[in-house]
Coordinates of C-alpha atoms in Angstrom, one line a residue:
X173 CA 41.4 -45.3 19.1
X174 CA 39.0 -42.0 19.5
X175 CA 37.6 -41.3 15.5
X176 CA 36.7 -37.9 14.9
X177 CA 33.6 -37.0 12.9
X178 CA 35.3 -35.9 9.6
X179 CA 34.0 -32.0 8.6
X180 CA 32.5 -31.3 5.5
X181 CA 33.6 -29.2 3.3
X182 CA 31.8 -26.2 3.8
X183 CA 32.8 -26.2 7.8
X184 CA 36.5 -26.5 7.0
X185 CA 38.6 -23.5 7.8
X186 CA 41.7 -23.6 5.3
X187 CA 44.8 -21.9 6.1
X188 CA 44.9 -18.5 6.6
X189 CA 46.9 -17.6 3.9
X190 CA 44.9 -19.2 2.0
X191 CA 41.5 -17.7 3.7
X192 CA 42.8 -14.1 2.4
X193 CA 44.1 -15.2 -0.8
X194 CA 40.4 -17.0 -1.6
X195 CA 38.5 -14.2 0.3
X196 CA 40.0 -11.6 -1.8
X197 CA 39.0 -13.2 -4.9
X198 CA 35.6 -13.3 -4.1
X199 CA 35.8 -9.4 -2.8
X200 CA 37.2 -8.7 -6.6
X201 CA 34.8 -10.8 -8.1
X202 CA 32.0 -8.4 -6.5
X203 CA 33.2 -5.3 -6.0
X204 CA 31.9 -3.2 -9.3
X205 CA 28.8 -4.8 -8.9
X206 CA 28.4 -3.8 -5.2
X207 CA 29.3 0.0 -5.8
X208 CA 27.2 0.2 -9.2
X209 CA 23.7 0.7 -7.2
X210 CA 24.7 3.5 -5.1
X211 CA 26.5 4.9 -8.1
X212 CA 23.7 4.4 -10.3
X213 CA 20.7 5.9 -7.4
X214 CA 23.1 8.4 -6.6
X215 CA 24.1 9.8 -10.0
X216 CA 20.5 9.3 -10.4
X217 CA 19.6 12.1 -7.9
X218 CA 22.1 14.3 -8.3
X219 CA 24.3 13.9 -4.9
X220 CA 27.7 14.9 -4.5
X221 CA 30.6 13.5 -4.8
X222 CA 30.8 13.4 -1.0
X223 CA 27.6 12.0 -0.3
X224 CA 28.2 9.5 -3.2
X225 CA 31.4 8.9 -1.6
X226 CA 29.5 8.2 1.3
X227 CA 26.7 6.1 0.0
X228 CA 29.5 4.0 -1.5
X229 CA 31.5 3.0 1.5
X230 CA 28.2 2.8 3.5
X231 CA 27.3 0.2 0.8
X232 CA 30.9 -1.7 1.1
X233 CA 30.6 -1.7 5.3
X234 CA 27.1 -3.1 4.9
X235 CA 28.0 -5.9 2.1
X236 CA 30.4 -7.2 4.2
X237 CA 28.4 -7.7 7.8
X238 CA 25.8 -9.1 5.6
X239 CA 27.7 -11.2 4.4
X240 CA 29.0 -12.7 8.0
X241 CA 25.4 -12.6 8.9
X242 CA 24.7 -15.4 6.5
X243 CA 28.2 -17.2 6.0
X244 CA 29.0 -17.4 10.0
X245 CA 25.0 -17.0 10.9
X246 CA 23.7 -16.9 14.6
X247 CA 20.1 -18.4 15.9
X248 CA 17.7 -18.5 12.8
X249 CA 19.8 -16.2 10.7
X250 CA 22.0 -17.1 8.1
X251 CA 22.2 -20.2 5.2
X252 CA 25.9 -20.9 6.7
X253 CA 27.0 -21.6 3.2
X254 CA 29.5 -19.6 0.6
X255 CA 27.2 -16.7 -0.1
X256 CA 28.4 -13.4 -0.7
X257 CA 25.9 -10.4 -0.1
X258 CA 25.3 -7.2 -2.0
X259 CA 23.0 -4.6 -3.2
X260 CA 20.4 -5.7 -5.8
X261 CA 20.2 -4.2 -9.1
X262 CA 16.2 -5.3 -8.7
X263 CA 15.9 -2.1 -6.4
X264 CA 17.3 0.5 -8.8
X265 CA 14.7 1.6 -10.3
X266 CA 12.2 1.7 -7.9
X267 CA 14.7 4.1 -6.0
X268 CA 15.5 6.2 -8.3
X269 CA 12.1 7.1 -8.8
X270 CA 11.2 6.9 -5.1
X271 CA 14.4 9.6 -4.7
X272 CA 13.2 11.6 -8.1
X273 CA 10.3 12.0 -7.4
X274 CA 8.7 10.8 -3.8
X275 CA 10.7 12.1 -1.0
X276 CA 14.3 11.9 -1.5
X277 CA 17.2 9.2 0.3
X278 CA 14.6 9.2 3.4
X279 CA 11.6 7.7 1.7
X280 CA 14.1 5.1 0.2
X281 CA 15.4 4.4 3.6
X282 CA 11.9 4.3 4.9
X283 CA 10.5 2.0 2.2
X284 CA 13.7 -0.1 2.4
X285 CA 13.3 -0.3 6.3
X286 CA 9.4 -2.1 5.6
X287 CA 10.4 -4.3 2.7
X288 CA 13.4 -5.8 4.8
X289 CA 10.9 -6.2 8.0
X290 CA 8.3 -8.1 5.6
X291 CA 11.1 -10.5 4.5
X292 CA 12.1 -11.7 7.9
X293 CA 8.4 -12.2 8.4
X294 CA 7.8 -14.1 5.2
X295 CA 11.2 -16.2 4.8
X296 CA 9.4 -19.4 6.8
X297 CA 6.4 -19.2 4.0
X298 CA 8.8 -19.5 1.1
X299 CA 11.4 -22.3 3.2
X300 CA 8.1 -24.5 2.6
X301 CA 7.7 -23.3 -0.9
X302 CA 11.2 -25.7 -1.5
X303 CA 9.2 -28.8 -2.7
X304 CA 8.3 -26.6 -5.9
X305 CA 12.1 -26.4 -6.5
X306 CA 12.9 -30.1 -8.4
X307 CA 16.0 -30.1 -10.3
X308 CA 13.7 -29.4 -13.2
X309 CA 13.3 -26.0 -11.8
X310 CA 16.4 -25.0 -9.6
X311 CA 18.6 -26.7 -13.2
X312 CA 17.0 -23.8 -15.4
X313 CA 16.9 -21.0 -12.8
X314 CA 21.1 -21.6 -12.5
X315 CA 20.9 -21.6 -16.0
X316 CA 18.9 -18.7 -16.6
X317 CA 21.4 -17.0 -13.9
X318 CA 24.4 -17.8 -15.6
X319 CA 23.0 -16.6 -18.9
X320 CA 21.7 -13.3 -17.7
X321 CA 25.3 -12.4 -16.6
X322 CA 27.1 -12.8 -19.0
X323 CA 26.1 -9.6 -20.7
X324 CA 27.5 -7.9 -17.6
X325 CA 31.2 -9.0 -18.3
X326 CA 30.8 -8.1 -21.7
X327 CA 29.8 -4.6 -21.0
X328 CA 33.2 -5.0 -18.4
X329 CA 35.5 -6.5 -21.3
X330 CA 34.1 -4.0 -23.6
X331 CA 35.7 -1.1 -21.2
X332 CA 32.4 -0.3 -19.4
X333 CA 28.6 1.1 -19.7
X334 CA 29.1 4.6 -20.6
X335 CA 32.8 4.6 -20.9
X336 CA 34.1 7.1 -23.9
X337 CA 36.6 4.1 -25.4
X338 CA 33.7 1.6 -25.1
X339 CA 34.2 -1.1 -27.4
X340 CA 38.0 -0.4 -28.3
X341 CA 40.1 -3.4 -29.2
X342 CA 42.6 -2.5 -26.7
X343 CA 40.0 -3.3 -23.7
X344 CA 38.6 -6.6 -25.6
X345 CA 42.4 -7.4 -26.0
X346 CA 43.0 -6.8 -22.4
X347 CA 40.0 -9.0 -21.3
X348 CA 41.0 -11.4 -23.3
X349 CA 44.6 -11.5 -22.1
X350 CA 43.0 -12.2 -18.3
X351 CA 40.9 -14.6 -19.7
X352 CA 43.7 -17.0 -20.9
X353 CA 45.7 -16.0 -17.8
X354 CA 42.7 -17.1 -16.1
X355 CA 42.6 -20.3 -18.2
X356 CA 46.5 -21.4 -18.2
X357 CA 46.2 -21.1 -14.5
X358 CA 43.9 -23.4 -14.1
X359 CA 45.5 -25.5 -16.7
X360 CA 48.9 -26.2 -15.9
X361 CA 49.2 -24.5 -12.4
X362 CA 49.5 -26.4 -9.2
X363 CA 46.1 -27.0 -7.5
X364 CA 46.0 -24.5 -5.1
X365 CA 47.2 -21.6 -7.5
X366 CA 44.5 -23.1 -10.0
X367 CA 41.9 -22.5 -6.8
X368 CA 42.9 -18.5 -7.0
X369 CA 42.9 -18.4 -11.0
X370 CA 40.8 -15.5 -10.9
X371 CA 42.8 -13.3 -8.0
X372 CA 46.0 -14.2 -10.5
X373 CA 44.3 -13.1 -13.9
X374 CA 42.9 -9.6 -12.2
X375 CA 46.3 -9.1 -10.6
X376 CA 48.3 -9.7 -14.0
X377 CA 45.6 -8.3 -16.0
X378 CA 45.7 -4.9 -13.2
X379 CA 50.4 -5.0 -13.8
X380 CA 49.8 -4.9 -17.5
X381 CA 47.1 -2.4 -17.4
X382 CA 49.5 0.2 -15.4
X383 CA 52.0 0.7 -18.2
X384 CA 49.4 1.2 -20.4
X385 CA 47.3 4.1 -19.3
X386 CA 44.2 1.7 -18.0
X387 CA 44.1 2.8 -14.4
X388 CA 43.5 5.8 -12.5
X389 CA 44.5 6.1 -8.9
X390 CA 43.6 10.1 -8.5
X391 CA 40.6 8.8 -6.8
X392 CA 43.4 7.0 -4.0
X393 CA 44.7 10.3 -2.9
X394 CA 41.7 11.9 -2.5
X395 CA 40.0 9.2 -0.3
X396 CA 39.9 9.3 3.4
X397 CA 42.0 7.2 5.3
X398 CA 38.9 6.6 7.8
X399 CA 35.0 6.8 7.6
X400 CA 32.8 5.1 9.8
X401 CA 28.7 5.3 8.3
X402 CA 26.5 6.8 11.3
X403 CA 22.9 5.9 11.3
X404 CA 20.4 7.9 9.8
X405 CA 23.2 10.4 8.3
X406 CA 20.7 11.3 5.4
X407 CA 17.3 12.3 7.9
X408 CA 15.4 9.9 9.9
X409 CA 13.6 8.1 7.0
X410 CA 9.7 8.7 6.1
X411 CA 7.4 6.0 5.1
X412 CA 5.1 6.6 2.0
X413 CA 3.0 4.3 1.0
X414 CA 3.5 4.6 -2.5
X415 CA 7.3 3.6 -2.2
X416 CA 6.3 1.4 0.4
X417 CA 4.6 -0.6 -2.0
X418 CA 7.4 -0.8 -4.8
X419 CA 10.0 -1.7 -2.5
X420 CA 7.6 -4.5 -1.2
X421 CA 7.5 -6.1 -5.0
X422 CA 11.5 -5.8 -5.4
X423 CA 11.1 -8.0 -1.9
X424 CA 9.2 -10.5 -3.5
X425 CA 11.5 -10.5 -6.6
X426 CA 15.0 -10.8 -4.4
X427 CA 13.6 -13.3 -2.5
X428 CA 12.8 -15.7 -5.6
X429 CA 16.1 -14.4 -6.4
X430 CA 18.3 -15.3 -3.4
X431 CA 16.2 -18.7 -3.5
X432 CA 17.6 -19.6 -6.9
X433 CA 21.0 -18.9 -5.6
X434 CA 21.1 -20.6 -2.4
X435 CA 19.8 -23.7 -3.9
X436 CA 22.3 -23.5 -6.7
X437 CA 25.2 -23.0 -3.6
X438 CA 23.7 -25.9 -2.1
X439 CA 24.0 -28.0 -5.0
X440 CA 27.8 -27.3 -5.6
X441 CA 29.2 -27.7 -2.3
X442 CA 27.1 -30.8 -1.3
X443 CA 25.1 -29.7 1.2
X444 CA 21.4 -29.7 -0.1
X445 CA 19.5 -26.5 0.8
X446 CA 16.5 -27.6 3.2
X447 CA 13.2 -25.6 4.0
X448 CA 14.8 -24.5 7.4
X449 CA 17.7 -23.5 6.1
X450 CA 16.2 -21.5 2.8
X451 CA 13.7 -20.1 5.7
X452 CA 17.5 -19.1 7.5
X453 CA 19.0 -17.5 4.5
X454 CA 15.9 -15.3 3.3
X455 CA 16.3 -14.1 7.3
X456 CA 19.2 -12.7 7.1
X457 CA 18.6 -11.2 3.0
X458 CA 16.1 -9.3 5.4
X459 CA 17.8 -8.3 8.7
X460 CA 20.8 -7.2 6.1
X461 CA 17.6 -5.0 4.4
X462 CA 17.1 -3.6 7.7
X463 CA 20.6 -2.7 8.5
X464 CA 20.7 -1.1 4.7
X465 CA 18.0 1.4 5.5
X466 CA 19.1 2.3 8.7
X467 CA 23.1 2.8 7.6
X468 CA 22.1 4.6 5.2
X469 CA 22.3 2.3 1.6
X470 CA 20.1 -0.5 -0.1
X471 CA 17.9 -3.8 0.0
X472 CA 20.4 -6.6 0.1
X473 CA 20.1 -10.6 -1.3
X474 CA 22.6 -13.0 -2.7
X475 CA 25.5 -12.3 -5.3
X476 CA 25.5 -14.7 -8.2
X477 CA 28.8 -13.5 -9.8
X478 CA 29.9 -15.1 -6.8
X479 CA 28.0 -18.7 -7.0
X480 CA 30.0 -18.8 -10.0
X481 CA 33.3 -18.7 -8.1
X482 CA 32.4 -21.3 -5.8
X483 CA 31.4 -23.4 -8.6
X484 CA 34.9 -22.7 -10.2
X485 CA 37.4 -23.3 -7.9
X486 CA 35.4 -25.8 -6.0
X487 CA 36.3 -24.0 -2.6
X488 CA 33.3 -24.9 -1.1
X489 CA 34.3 -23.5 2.8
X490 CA 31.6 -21.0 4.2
X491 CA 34.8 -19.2 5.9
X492 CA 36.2 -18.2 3.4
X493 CA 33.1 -15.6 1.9
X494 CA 33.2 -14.8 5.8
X495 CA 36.5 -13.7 5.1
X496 CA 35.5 -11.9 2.1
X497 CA 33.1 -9.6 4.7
X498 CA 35.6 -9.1 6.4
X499 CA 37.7 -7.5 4.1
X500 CA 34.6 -5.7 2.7
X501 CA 34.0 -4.7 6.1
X502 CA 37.5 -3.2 6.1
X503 CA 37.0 -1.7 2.6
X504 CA 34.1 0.3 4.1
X505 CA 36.1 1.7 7.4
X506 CA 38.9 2.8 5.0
X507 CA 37.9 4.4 2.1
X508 CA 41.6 4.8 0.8
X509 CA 41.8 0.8 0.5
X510 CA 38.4 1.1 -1.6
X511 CA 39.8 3.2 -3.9
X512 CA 42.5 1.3 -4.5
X513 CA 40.7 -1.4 -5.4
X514 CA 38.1 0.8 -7.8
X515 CA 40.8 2.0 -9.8
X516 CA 41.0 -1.7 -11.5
X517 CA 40.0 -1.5 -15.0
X518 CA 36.2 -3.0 -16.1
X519 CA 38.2 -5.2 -18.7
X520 CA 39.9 -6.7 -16.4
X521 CA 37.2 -7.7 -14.0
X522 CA 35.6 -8.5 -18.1
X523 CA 37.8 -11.0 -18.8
X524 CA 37.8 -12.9 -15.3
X525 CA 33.8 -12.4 -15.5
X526 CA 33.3 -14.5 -18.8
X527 CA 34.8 -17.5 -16.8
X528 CA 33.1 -17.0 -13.5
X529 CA 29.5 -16.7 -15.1
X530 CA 29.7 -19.1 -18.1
X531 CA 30.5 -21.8 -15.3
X532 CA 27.4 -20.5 -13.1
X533 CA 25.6 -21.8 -16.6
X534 CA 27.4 -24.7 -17.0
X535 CA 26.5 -25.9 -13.5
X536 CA 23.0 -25.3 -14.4
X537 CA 23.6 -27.6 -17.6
X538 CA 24.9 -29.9 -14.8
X539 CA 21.6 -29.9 -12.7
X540 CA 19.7 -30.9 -15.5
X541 CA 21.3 -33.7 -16.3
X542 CA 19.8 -35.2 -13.7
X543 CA 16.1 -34.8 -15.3
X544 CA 14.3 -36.9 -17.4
X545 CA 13.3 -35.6 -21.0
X546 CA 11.8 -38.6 -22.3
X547 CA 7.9 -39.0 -22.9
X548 CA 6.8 -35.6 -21.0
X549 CA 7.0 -31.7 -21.3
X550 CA 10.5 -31.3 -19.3
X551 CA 11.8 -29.3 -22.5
X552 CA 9.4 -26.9 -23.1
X553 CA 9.1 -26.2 -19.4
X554 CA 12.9 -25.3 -19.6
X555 CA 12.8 -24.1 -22.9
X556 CA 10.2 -21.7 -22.3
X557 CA 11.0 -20.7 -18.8
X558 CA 14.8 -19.8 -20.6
X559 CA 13.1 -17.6 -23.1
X560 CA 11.3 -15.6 -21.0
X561 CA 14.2 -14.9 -18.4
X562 CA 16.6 -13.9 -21.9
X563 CA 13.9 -11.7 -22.8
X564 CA 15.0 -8.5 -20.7
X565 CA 18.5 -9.5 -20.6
X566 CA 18.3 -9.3 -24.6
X567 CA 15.8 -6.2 -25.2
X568 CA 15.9 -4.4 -22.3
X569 CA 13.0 -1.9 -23.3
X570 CA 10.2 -4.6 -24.1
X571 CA 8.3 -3.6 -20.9
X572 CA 9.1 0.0 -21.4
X573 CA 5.7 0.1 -21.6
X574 CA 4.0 -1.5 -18.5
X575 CA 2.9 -0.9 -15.2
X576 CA 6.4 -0.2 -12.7
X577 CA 5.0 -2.9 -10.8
X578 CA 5.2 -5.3 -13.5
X579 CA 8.3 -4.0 -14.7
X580 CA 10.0 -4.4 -11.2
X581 CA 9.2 -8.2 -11.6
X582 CA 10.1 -8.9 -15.2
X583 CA 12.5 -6.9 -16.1
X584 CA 14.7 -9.2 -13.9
X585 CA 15.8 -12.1 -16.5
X586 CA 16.6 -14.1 -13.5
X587 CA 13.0 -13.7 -11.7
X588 CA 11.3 -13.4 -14.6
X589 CA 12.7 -17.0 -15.2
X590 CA 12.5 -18.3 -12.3
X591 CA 8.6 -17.5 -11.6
X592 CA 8.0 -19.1 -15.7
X593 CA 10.0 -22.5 -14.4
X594 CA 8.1 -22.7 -11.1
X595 CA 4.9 -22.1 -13.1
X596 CA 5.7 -24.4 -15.6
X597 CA 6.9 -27.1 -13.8
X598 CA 3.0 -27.0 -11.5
X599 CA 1.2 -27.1 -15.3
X600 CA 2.6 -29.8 -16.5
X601 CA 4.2 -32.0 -13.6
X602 CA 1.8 -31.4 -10.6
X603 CA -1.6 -31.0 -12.2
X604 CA -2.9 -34.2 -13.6
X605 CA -3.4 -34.5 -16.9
X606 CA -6.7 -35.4 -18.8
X607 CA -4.8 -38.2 -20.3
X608 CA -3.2 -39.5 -17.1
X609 CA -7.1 -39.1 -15.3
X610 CA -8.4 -42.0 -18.1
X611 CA -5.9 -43.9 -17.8
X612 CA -6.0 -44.6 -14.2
X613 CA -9.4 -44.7 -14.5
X614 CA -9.0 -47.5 -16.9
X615 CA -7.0 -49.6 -14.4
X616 CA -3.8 -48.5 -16.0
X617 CA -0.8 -46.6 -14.8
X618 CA -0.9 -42.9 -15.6
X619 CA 2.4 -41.3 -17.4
X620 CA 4.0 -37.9 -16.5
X621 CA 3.3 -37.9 -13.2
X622 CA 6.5 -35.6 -11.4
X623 CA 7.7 -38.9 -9.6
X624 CA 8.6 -40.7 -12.8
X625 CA 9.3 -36.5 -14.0
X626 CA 12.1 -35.8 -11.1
X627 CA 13.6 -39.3 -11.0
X628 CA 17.2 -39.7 -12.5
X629 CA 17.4 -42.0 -15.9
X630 CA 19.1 -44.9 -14.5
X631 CA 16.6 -45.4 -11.4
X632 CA 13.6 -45.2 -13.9
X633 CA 14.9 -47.6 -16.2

């Protein structure tokens, strides 16, 4: 009898009920994240509502091919794993100022342009950077991700940032009705109903929220039914160095970003992210950077709110995110259909968020595990490294005071982390130790050394 090689997980193609039921979930689970940076740079300089309209659905068009850029892939593009795409937040203030104050939407474009052009060319340097990523490291970056966004679901549950009823009891009560929808679900539903917990909460949380004056669908009726971005629609973009420069640090920072969250992918769905495939993945972060500049919105890199989901409702298949673009890709082309799915409350999305990031934490918890803390300096490297990423998160003004450069880089819990970890990890683990030096210079075995560091507890003893 013929055998056929069995698939894993991340190459199966489910059902395609199930494809739009899952790739729906992760579209909700991105959504107000993906349309707060043109919001927030267009509010910033003063467009209107058209344009912002505009920049919005540019944004949602873009998310979703970048997204089948680096679920589907094609040559040396794409990780071919569960990640969803969208604008990051690193880039926001860098932007506004570049549109403030240096040249308007075509010197962002410009700068945007260069910094996603540097990425393509750097992603191989960083794939070999991977052997500085030990589950000492990648444990505390998931960690440090997790951690960092949960704040973001609480400013959702709470009704919003800037919302006049922030902080009401009636939008902590509604996230915390989706929350234990979210929960029971998973509970006592059958399995694959427990897979789409989060689609069920959002859609009961979004039938209760109706009767009671939570929603508002004006913005539905005054959408377009169609709206296709053009290139370019701003100006042709300009290149000053100046912005040039910034946006060339927020590359650096996504790309430490994105790294943390393909590795962390990788470790949930089994297939460990190599230096050719972390090379693959930063590729297409970049292309995606391209296409942003020239389609008029932002620099691009992996969502976490969305590594949470995959490590949630272990649905580990690569097709389904591409699924996901695809509806985002619809979302874009038919503005109507965006709006519809805008006008769901930020306590809602609150309540489903507090699930989806606490496990992005918990798997980070989970990573670690497999590290040695016995005999070496394992816990201040993760101890420290978590410190310094909660810094930002938890006073959001302590480099209010720096160079932009520097606050590009730290203000960014989740770089700011990650860089401390990596750092870290090389001081203590890969540089040898006065102490280790004499001892093998006495004949003896040295201790600490990142072999005996990395190895799991059971193979050391």
């Amino acid at each position: 009898m013929a055998t056929t090689t069995p698939v894993h997980p991340v190459d199966e193609v489910p059902p395609v009920r199930q494809l739009a039921a899952f790739g729906l979930q992760h579209v909700l689970a991105m959504y107000a994240g993906a349309v707060a940076v043109p919001l927030i740079v267009g509010g910033a300089m003063k467009l209107s509502p058209s344009d912002l309209a505009y920049l919005i659905t540019a944004d949602l068009l873009v998310c979703g091919i970048a997204t089948l850029i680096q679920c589907v892939g094609f040559w040396r593009f794409g990780v071919r794993l569960p990640i969803m795409q969208g604008c990051t937040f690193a880039a926001v203030s860098p932007m506004v100022l570049i549109g403030t104050t240096g040249g308007g939407l075509p010197a962002i474009y410009g700068s945007v342009i260069v910094a996603g052009l540097a990425i393509v060319l750097l992603a191989p340097v960083f794939g070999r950077l991977l052997r500085f990523f030990p589950p000492l490291v990648t444990g505390t970056v998931i960690l440090i991700i997790g951690v960092s966004l949960l704040p973001v679901a609480g400013n959702w549950a709470a009704g919003g940032v800037g919302a006049k009823d922030f902080g009401e009891p009636k939008n902590l009560g509604l996230a915390l009705f989706v929350l234990l929808v979210v929960l029971g679900v998973q509970r006592f539903a059958p399995a694959f109903l427990s897979r789409i917990a989060v689609l069920i909460g959002i859609a009961v949380g979004l039938a209760v929220a109706i009767p009671f004056g939570f929603t508002d669908f004006s913005g539905v009726g005054d959408a377009h039914w169609l709206g296709v971005s053009t290139p370019f629609h701003f100006g042709a973009p300009s290149f000053h160095a100046s912005a040039i420069v910034s946006m060339l640090v927020v590359a650096l920072v996504t790309m430490t970003e994105t790294t943390g969250d393909l590795i962390a992918v990788g470790e949930m769905t089994g297939r460990k992210v190599e230096a050719r495939s972390l090379a693959d993945g930063l590729r297409a972060d970049g292309l995606s950077t391209v296409l942003g500049g020239v389609f008029n919105t932002f620099p691009y890199t992996a969502y976490a709110q969305n590594v949470g989901l995959v490590g949630m409702t272990r649905v580990r298949s690569r097709w389904v995110v591409a699924t996901a673009g695809g509806i985002l890709v619809l979302l874009g082309l038919l503005p109507k259909l965006g709006a519809v799915v805008a006008a769901i409350p930020a306590p809602v999305l609150g309540g489903a968020g507090l699930v989806m990031f606490g496990t992005v934490a918990a798997s980070g918890l989970r990573t670690l595990a497999q590290v040695d803390f016995k005999d070496n300096h394992n816990l201040t490297v993760v101890a420290v490294s978590v410190a310094v990423g909660m810094l930002p998160v938890g006073v959001p003004t302590v480099y209010a005071k720096f160079p932009d450069w520097f606050q590009t880089v730290m203000n960014s819990g989740i770089s700011a982390g990650c860089l401390t970890a990596i750092l870290l990890n090389l001081l203590f683990n890969h540089l040898p130790s006065k102490a280790a030096s004499a001892t093998e210079a006495d004949g003896l075995p040295g201790g600490g050394g990142e072999q005996t560091v990395e190895q799991p507890r059971e193979e050391i003893v």
